[in-house]
Coordinates of C-alpha atoms in Angstrom, one line a residue:
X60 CA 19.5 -11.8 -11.7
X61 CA 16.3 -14.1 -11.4
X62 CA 15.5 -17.1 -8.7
X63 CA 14.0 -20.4 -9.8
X64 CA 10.2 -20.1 -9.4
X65 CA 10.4 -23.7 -8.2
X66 CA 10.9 -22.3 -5.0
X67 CA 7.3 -20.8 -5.0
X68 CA 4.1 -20.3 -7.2
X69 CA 3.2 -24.2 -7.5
X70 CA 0.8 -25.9 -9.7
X71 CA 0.2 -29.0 -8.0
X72 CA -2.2 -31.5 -9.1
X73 CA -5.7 -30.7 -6.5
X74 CA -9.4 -32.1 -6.6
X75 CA -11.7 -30.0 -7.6
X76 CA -12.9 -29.4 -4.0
X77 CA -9.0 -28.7 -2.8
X78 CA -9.0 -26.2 -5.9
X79 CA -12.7 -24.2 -5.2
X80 CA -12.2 -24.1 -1.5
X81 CA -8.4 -22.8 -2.0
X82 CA -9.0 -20.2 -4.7
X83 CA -12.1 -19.1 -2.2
X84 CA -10.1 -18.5 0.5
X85 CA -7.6 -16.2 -1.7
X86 CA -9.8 -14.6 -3.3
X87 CA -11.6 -13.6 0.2
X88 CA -8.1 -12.6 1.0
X89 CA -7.8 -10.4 -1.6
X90 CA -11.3 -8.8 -0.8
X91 CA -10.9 -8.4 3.1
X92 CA -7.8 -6.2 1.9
X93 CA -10.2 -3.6 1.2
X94 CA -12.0 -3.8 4.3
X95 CA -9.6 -2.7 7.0
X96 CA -12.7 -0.8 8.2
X97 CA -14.2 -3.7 10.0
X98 CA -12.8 -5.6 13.3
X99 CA -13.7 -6.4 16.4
X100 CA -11.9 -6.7 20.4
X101 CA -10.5 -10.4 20.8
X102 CA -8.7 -11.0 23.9
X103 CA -8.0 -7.1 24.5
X104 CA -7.0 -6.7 20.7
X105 CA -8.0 -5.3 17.9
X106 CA -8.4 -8.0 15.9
X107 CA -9.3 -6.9 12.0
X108 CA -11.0 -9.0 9.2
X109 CA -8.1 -8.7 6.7
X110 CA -6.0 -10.1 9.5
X111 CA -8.6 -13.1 10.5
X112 CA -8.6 -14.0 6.7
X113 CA -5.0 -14.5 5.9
X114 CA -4.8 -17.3 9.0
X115 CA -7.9 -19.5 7.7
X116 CA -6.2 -19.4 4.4
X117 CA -2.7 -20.4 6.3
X118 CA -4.1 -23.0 8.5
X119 CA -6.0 -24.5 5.6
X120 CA -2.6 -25.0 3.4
X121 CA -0.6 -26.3 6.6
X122 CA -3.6 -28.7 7.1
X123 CA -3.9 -29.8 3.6
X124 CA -1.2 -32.4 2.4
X125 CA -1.3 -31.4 -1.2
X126 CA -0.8 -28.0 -0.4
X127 CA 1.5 -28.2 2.8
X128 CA 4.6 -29.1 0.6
X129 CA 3.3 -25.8 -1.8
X130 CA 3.3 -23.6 1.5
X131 CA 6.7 -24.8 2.8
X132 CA 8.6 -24.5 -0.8
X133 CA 7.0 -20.7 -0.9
X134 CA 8.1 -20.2 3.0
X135 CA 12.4 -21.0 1.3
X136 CA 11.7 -18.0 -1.2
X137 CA 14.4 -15.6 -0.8
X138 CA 11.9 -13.2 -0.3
X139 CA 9.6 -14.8 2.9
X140 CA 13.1 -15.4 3.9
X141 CA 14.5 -11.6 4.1
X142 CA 10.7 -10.6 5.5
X143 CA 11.1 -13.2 8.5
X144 CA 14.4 -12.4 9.5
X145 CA 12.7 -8.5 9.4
X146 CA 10.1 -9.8 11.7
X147 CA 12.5 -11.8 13.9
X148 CA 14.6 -8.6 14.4
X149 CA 11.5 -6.8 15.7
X150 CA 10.9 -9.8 18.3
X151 CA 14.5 -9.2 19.6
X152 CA 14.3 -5.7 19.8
X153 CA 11.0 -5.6 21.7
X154 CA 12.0 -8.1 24.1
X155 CA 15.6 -6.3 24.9
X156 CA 13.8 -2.9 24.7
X157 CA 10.1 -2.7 25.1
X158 CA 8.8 -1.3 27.9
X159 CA 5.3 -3.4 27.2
X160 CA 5.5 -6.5 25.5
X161 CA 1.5 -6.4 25.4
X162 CA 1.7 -2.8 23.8
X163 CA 4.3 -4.3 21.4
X164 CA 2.7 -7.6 21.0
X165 CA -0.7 -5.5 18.7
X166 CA 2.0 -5.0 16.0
X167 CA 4.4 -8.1 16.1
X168 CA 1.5 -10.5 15.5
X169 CA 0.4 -8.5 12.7
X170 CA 3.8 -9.0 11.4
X171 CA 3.5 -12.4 11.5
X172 CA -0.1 -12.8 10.1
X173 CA 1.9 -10.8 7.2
X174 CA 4.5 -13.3 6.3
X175 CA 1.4 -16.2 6.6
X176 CA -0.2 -13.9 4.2
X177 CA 2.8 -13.4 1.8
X178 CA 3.7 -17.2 1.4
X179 CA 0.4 -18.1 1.3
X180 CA -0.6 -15.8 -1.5
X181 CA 3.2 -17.2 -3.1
X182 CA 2.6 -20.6 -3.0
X183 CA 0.0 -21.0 -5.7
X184 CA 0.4 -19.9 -9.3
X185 CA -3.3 -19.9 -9.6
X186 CA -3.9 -18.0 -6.5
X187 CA -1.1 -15.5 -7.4
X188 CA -3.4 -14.8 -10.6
X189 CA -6.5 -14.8 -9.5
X190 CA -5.7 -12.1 -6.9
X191 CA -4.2 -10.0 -10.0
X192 CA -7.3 -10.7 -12.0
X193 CA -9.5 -9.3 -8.9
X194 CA -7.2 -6.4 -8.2
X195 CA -7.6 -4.9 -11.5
X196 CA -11.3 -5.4 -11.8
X197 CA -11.7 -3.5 -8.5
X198 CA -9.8 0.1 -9.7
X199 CA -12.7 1.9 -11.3
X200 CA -15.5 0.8 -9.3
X201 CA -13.6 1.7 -6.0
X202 CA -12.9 5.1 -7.4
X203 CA -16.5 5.7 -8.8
X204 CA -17.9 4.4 -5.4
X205 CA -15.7 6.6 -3.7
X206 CA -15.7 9.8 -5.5
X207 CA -20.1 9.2 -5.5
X208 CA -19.5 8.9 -1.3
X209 CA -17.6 12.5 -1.4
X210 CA -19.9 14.0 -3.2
X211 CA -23.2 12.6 -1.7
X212 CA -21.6 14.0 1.4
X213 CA -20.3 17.4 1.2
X214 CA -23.6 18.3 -1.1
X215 CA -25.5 16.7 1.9
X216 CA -23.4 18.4 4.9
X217 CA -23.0 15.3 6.5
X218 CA -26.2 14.3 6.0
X219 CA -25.8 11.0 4.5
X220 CA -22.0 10.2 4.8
X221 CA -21.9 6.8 3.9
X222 CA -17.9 5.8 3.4
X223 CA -16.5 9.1 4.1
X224 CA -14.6 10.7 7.2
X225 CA -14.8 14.6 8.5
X226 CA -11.5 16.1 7.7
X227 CA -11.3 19.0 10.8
X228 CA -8.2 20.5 8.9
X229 CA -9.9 21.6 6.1
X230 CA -13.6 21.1 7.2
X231 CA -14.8 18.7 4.0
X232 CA -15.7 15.0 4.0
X233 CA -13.5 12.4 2.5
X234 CA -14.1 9.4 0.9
X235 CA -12.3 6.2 2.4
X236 CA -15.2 3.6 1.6
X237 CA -14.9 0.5 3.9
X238 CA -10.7 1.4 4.4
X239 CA -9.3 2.4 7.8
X240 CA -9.0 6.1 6.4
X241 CA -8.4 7.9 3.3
X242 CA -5.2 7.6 2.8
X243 CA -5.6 3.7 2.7
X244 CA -8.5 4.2 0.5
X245 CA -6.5 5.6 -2.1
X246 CA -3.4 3.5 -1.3
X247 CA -5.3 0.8 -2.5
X248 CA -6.5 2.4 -5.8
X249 CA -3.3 3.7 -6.9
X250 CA -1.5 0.4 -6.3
X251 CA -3.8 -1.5 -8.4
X252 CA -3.9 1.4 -11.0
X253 CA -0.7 1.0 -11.3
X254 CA -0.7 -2.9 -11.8
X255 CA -3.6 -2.3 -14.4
X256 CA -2.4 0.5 -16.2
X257 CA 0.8 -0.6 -17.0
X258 CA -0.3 -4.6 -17.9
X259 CA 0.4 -5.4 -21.5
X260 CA -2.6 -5.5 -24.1
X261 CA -4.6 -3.0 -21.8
X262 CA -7.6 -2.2 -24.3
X263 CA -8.6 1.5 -25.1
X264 CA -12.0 1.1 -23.3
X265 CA -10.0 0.2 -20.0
X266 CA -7.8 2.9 -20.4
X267 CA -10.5 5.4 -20.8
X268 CA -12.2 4.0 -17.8
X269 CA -9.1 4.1 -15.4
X270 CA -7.7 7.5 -16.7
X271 CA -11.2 8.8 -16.1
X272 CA -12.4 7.1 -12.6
X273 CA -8.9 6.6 -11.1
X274 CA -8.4 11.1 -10.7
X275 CA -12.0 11.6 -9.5
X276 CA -11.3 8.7 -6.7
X277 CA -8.3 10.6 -5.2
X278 CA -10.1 13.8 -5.7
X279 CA -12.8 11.8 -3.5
X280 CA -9.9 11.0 -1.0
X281 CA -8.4 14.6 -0.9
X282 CA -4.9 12.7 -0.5
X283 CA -1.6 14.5 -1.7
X284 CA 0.7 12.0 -0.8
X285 CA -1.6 9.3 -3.1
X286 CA -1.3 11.9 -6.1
X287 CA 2.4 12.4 -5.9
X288 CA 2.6 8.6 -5.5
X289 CA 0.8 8.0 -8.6
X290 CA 2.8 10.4 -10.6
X291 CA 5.9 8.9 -9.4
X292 CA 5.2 5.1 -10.0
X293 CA 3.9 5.9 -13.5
X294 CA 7.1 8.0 -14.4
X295 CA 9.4 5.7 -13.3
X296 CA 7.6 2.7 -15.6
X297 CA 7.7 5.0 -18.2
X298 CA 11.5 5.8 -18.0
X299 CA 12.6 2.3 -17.3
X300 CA 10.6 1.2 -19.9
X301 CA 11.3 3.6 -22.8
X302 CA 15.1 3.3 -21.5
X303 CA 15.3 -0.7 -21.4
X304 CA 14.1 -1.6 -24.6
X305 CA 15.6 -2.5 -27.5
X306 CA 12.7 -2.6 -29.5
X307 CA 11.8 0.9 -32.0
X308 CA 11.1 3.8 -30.1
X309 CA 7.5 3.6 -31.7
X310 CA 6.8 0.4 -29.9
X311 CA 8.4 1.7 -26.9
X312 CA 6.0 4.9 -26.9
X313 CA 3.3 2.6 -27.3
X314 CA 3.6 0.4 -24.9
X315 CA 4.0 3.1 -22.3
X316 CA 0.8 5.2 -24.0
X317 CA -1.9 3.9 -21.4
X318 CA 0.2 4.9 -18.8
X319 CA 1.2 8.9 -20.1
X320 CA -3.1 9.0 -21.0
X321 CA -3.4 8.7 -17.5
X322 CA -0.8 11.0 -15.7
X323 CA -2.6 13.4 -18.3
X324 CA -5.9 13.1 -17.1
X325 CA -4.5 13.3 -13.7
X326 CA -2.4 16.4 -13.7
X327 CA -5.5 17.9 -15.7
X328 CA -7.4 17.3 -13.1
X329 CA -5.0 18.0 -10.0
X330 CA -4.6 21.5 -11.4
X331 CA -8.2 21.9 -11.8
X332 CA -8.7 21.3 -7.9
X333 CA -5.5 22.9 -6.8
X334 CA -6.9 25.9 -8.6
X335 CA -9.8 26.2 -7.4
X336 CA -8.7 25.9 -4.0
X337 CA -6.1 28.3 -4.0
X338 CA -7.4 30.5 -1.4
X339 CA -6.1 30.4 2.4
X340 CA -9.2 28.4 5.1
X341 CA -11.4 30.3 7.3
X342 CA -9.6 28.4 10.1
X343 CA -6.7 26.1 10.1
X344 CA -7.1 25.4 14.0
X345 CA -7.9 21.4 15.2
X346 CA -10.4 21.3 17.9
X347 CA -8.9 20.1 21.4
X348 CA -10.5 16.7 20.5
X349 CA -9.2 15.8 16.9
X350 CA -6.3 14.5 15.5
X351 CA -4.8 15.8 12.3
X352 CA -4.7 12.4 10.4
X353 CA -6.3 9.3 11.5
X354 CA -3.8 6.2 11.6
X355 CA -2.5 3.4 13.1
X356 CA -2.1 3.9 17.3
X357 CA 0.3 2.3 19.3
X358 CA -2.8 0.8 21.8
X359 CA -3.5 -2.8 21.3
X360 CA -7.2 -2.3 22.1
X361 CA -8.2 0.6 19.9
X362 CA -5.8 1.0 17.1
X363 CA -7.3 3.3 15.2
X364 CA -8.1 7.1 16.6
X365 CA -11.5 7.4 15.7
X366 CA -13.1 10.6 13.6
X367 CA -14.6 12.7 16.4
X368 CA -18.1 13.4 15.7
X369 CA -18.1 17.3 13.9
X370 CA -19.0 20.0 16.0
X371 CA -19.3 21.9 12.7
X372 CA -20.8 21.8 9.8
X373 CA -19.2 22.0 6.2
X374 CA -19.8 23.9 3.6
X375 CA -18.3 23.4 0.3
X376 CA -19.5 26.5 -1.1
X377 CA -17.8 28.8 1.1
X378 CA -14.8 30.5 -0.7
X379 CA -12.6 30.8 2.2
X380 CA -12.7 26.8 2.7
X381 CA -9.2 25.4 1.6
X382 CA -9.5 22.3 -1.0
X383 CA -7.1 20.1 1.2
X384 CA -6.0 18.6 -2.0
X385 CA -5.0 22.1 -3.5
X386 CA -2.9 22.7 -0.6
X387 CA 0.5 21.9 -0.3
X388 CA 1.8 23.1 3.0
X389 CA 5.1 22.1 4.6
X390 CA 5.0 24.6 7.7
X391 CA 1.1 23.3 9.3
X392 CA -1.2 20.9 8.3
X393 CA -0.3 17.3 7.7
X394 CA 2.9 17.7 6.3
X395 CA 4.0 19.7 9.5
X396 CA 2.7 17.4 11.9
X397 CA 4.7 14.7 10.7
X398 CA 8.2 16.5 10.7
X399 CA 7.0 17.0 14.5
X400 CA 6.7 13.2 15.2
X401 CA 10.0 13.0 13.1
X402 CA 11.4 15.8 15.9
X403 CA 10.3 13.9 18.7
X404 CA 11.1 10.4 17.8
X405 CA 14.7 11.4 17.2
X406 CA 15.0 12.2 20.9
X407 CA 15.3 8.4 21.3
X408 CA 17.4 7.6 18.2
X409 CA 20.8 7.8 19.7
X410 CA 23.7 5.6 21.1
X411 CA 22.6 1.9 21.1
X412 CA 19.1 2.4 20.6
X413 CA 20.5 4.0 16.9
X414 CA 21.7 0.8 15.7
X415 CA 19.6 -1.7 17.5
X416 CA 16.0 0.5 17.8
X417 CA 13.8 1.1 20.8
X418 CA 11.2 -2.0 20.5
X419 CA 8.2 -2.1 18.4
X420 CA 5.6 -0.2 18.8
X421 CA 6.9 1.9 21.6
X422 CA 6.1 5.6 20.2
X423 CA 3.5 5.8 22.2
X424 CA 4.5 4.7 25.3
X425 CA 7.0 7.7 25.2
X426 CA 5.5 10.4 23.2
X427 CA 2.1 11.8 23.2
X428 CA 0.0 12.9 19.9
X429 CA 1.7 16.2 18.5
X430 CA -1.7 19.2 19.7
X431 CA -3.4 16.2 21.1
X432 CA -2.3 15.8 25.1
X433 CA -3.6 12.5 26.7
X434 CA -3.6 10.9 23.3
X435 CA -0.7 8.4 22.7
X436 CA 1.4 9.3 19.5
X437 CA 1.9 7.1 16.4
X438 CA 4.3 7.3 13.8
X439 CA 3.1 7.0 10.3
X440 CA 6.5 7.2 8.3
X441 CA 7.8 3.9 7.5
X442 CA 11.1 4.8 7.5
X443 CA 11.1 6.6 10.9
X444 CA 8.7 3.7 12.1
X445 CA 11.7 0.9 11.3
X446 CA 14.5 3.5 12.6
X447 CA 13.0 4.2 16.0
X448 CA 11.6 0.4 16.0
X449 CA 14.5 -1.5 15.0
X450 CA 16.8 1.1 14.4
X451 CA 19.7 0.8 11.4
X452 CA 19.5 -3.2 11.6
X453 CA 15.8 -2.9 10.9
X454 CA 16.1 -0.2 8.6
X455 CA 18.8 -2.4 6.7
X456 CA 16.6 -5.4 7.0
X457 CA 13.9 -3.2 5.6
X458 CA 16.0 -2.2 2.9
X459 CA 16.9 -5.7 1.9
X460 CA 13.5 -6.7 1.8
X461 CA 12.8 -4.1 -1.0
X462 CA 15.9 -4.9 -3.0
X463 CA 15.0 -8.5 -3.0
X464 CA 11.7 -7.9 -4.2
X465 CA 12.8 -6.3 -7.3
X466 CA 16.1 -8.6 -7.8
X467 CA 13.4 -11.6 -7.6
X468 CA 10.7 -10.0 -10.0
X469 CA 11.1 -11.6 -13.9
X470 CA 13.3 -9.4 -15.9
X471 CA 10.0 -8.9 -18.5
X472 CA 8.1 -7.6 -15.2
X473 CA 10.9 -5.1 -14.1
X474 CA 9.7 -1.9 -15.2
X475 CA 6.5 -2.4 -13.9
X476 CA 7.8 -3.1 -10.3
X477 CA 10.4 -0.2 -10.4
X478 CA 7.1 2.4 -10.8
X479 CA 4.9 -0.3 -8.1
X480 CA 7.7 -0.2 -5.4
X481 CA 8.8 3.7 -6.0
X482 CA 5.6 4.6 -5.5
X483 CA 4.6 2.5 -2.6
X484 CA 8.0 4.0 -1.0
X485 CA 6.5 7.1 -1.3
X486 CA 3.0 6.5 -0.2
X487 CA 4.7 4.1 2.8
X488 CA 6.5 7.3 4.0
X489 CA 3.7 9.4 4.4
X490 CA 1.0 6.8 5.6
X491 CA 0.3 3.8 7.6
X492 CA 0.7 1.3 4.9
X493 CA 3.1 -1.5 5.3
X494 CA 1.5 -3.9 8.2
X495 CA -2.0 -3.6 6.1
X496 CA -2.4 -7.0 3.8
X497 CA -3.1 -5.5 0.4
X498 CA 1.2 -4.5 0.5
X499 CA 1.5 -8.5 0.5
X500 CA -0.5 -9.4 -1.9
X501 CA 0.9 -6.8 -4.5
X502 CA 4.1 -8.1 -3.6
X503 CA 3.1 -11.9 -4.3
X504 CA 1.0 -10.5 -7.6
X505 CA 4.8 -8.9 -9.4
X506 CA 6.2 -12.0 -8.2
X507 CA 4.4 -14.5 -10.0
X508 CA 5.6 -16.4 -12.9
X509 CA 5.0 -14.6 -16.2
X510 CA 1.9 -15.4 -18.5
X511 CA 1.8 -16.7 -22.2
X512 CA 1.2 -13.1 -23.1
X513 CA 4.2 -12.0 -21.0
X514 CA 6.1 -15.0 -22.6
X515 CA 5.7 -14.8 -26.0
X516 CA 5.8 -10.9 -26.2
X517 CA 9.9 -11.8 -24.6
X518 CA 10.5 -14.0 -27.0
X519 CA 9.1 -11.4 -29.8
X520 CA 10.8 -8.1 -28.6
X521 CA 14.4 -10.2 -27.0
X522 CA 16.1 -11.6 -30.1
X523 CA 19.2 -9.5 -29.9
X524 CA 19.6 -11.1 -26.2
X525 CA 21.3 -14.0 -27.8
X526 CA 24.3 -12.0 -28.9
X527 CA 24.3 -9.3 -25.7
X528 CA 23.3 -11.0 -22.7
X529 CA 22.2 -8.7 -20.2
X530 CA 21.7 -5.8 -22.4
X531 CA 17.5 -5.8 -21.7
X532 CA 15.6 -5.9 -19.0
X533 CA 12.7 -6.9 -21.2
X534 CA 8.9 -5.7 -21.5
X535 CA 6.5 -5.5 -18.4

């Protein structure tokens, strides 16, 4: 089942000032996604760059008449549709249920500025693929810049640190560039990896460059959940792909052969660390100030719990220090702390507030930071997020969002977006990264149009379609 891409993705007819000044703005989009770093106090809120960004692009399509009509069209897509009624279900909620509408408000606008930034970024063909084009440019310099950061820094102590965060847990620096945190860091790679790898007509040169950069960048963000994440999405393309096709199993094993180069290179190298970091660390105890992963708060003003300032110092030479991404550990560390928000957010999940959720935002407001008294808590697991937020309807509404997605996508671009969305599901479970814009702008990338290449390639592989309808999804 596919919708008309009439109702989005418009190519309308602009001056060549409409067209630089529009294609600007997106791409500007695109690039203040990777700086969720920067942002400054407006009004007693955090106010971030990738959030200012999306609204000039907005306000300039609402102002412009060409490109009003464009916006509007994008805005009746039956996926901006399912998103809103998501974000109007979180405005109900909060106002039946909040005990701060001011603590609430921090997230709810960034909900909105969301869906702005999701029907913006659908409203343009061209804009859709431009942000596609700069996406997949960005994956091996962001890895090769980060995984330089890590290293500069633990070889340094601390020293120089440039783009890197003190991990207390497991005493080592870790790269997250000009991200909020690691975690988003290598969010971001991994998404556009995936979007890259798996794109038709991928040379050899890229592949080499990606299946080498792309493991030494999550090494440089000591990130399990972004390595499981990876391994997912590219296994899931592979099997939908390999499993859809009508085509000879050669072409089939072909097509999916960038993809298996790099979950090689990538398990080569996860065992490498995983090895080498196999023995227990000197000490596992947080200082009274830290907090065992840095994420989004529930305060409007300060969002983000900052990196305390180490009180001591690395060393990546000593044998008894635990490589944090060698350790998989569901008793302590960060895998422990979240089944303890999980523990504690339940407490609320009951009766009424089951069905029809607690408010946004309002954790904190109830629950302090698991080992971290007088620090508000924060959940970081969509799906607990939604449930305690806007309990089953939300979760449901979440749901639909992510079934809609995929029902919209082009049936050539399927398998692609099956290994995309299973592996953001993952990564979205264990980290902070649904309200952050570079989730939007993937989701407007898989749901563009498809290209001449795309095109021709269907019409190539799908001549038994004719005589059994239904029967492929087609190539990605």
């Amino acid at each position: 089942m596919t919708f008309s891409p009439a109702l989005a993705y418009a190519r309308p007819s602009l001056s060549a000032r409409t067209r630089l000044i529009t294609l600007i703005l997106i791409g500007a989009v695109v690039v203040s996604s990777f700086l969720g770093r920067y942002d400054a106090e407006i009004v007693g809120f955090r106010v971030r760059v990738e959030q200012v960004v999306p609204l000039a692009l907005a306000a300039w399509m609402l102002v412009h008449p060409m490109l009003r009509g464009a916006f509007l069209r994008a805005l009746r897509h039956p996926v901006p549709l399912v998103y809103a009624a998501f974000v109007a279900w979180n405005v109900v909620t909060t106002l039946v249920f909040s005990p701060s509408l001011t603590w609430s408000a921090s997230i709810l606008i960034w909900l909105v500025i969301d869906l702005l930034l999701l029907v913006s970024m659908m409203a343009l063909a061209e804009g859709a693929d431009l942000a596609a084009r700069l996406g997949r440019i960005s994956v091996a310099p962001w890895a090769l810049v980060g995984f330089a950061a890590y290293v500069v820094a633990n070889v340094t102590r601390g020293q120089i640190a440039l783009g890197t965060d003190f991990d207390w847990l497991y005493e080592v620096y870790v790269s997250r560039l000009t991200a909020i945190e690691a975690n988003i860091y290598a969010s971001i790679l991994i998404f556009w990896t995936l979007l890259t790898i798996t794109r038709r007509g991928i040379g050899r040169w890229e592949t080499a460059a990606i299946a080498i950069a792309v493991p030494l960048g999550l090494v440089a963000s000591q990130t399990r959940t972004a390595v499981f994440s990876l391994v997912l999405g590219l296994g899931v393309f592979v099997l939908f792909t390999v499993f859809s096709l009508r085509s000879a199993w050669r072409e089939r094993l072909t097509r999916v052969l960038p993809a298996g180069v790099l979950v090689v290179t990538l398990v080569v190298t996860y065992g490498i660390i995983a090895a080498l970091g196999g023995t227990e660390p000197a000490d596992r105890t947080l200082p009274p100030s830290a907090s065992p992963t840095a994420s989004v708060s529930a305060t409007p003003v300060d969002e983000v719990t900052p990196s305390p300032a180490p009180t001591r110092e690395p060393d990546p030479t000593n044998p008894e220090q635990q490589n944090k991404i060698g350790d998989v550990d569901f008793q302590g560390g960060t895998i422990g702390f979240r089944l303890e928000v999980a523990r504690l957010a339940a407490q609320e999940m009951h009766g009424v507030n089951l069905w029809l959720g607690n408010g946004t935002n309002t954790f904190g407001l109830r629950h302090e930071q698991p080992g971290t008294p007088g620090i508000s808590g924060h959940i970081i697991m969509l799906p607990v997020q939604v449930l305690y937020d806007g309990g089953i309807v939300g979760l449901g509404l979440l749901v639909a969002l992510f079934v809609t997605v995929f029902v919209c996508v082009p049936r050539e671009r399927k398998p692609v977006a099956a290994g995309l969305l299973a592996s953001y599901l993952l990564s979205a479970t264990l980290t902070s990264m649904f309200w952050f814009a570079i989730t939007w702008i993937l989701i407007a990338v898989i749901l563009r149009p498809l290209g001449d290449d795309e095109r021709n390639d269907s019409r190539d592989s799908g001549r038994g379609d004719a005589r059994e309808p239904g029967r492929v999804f087609g190539r990605a």
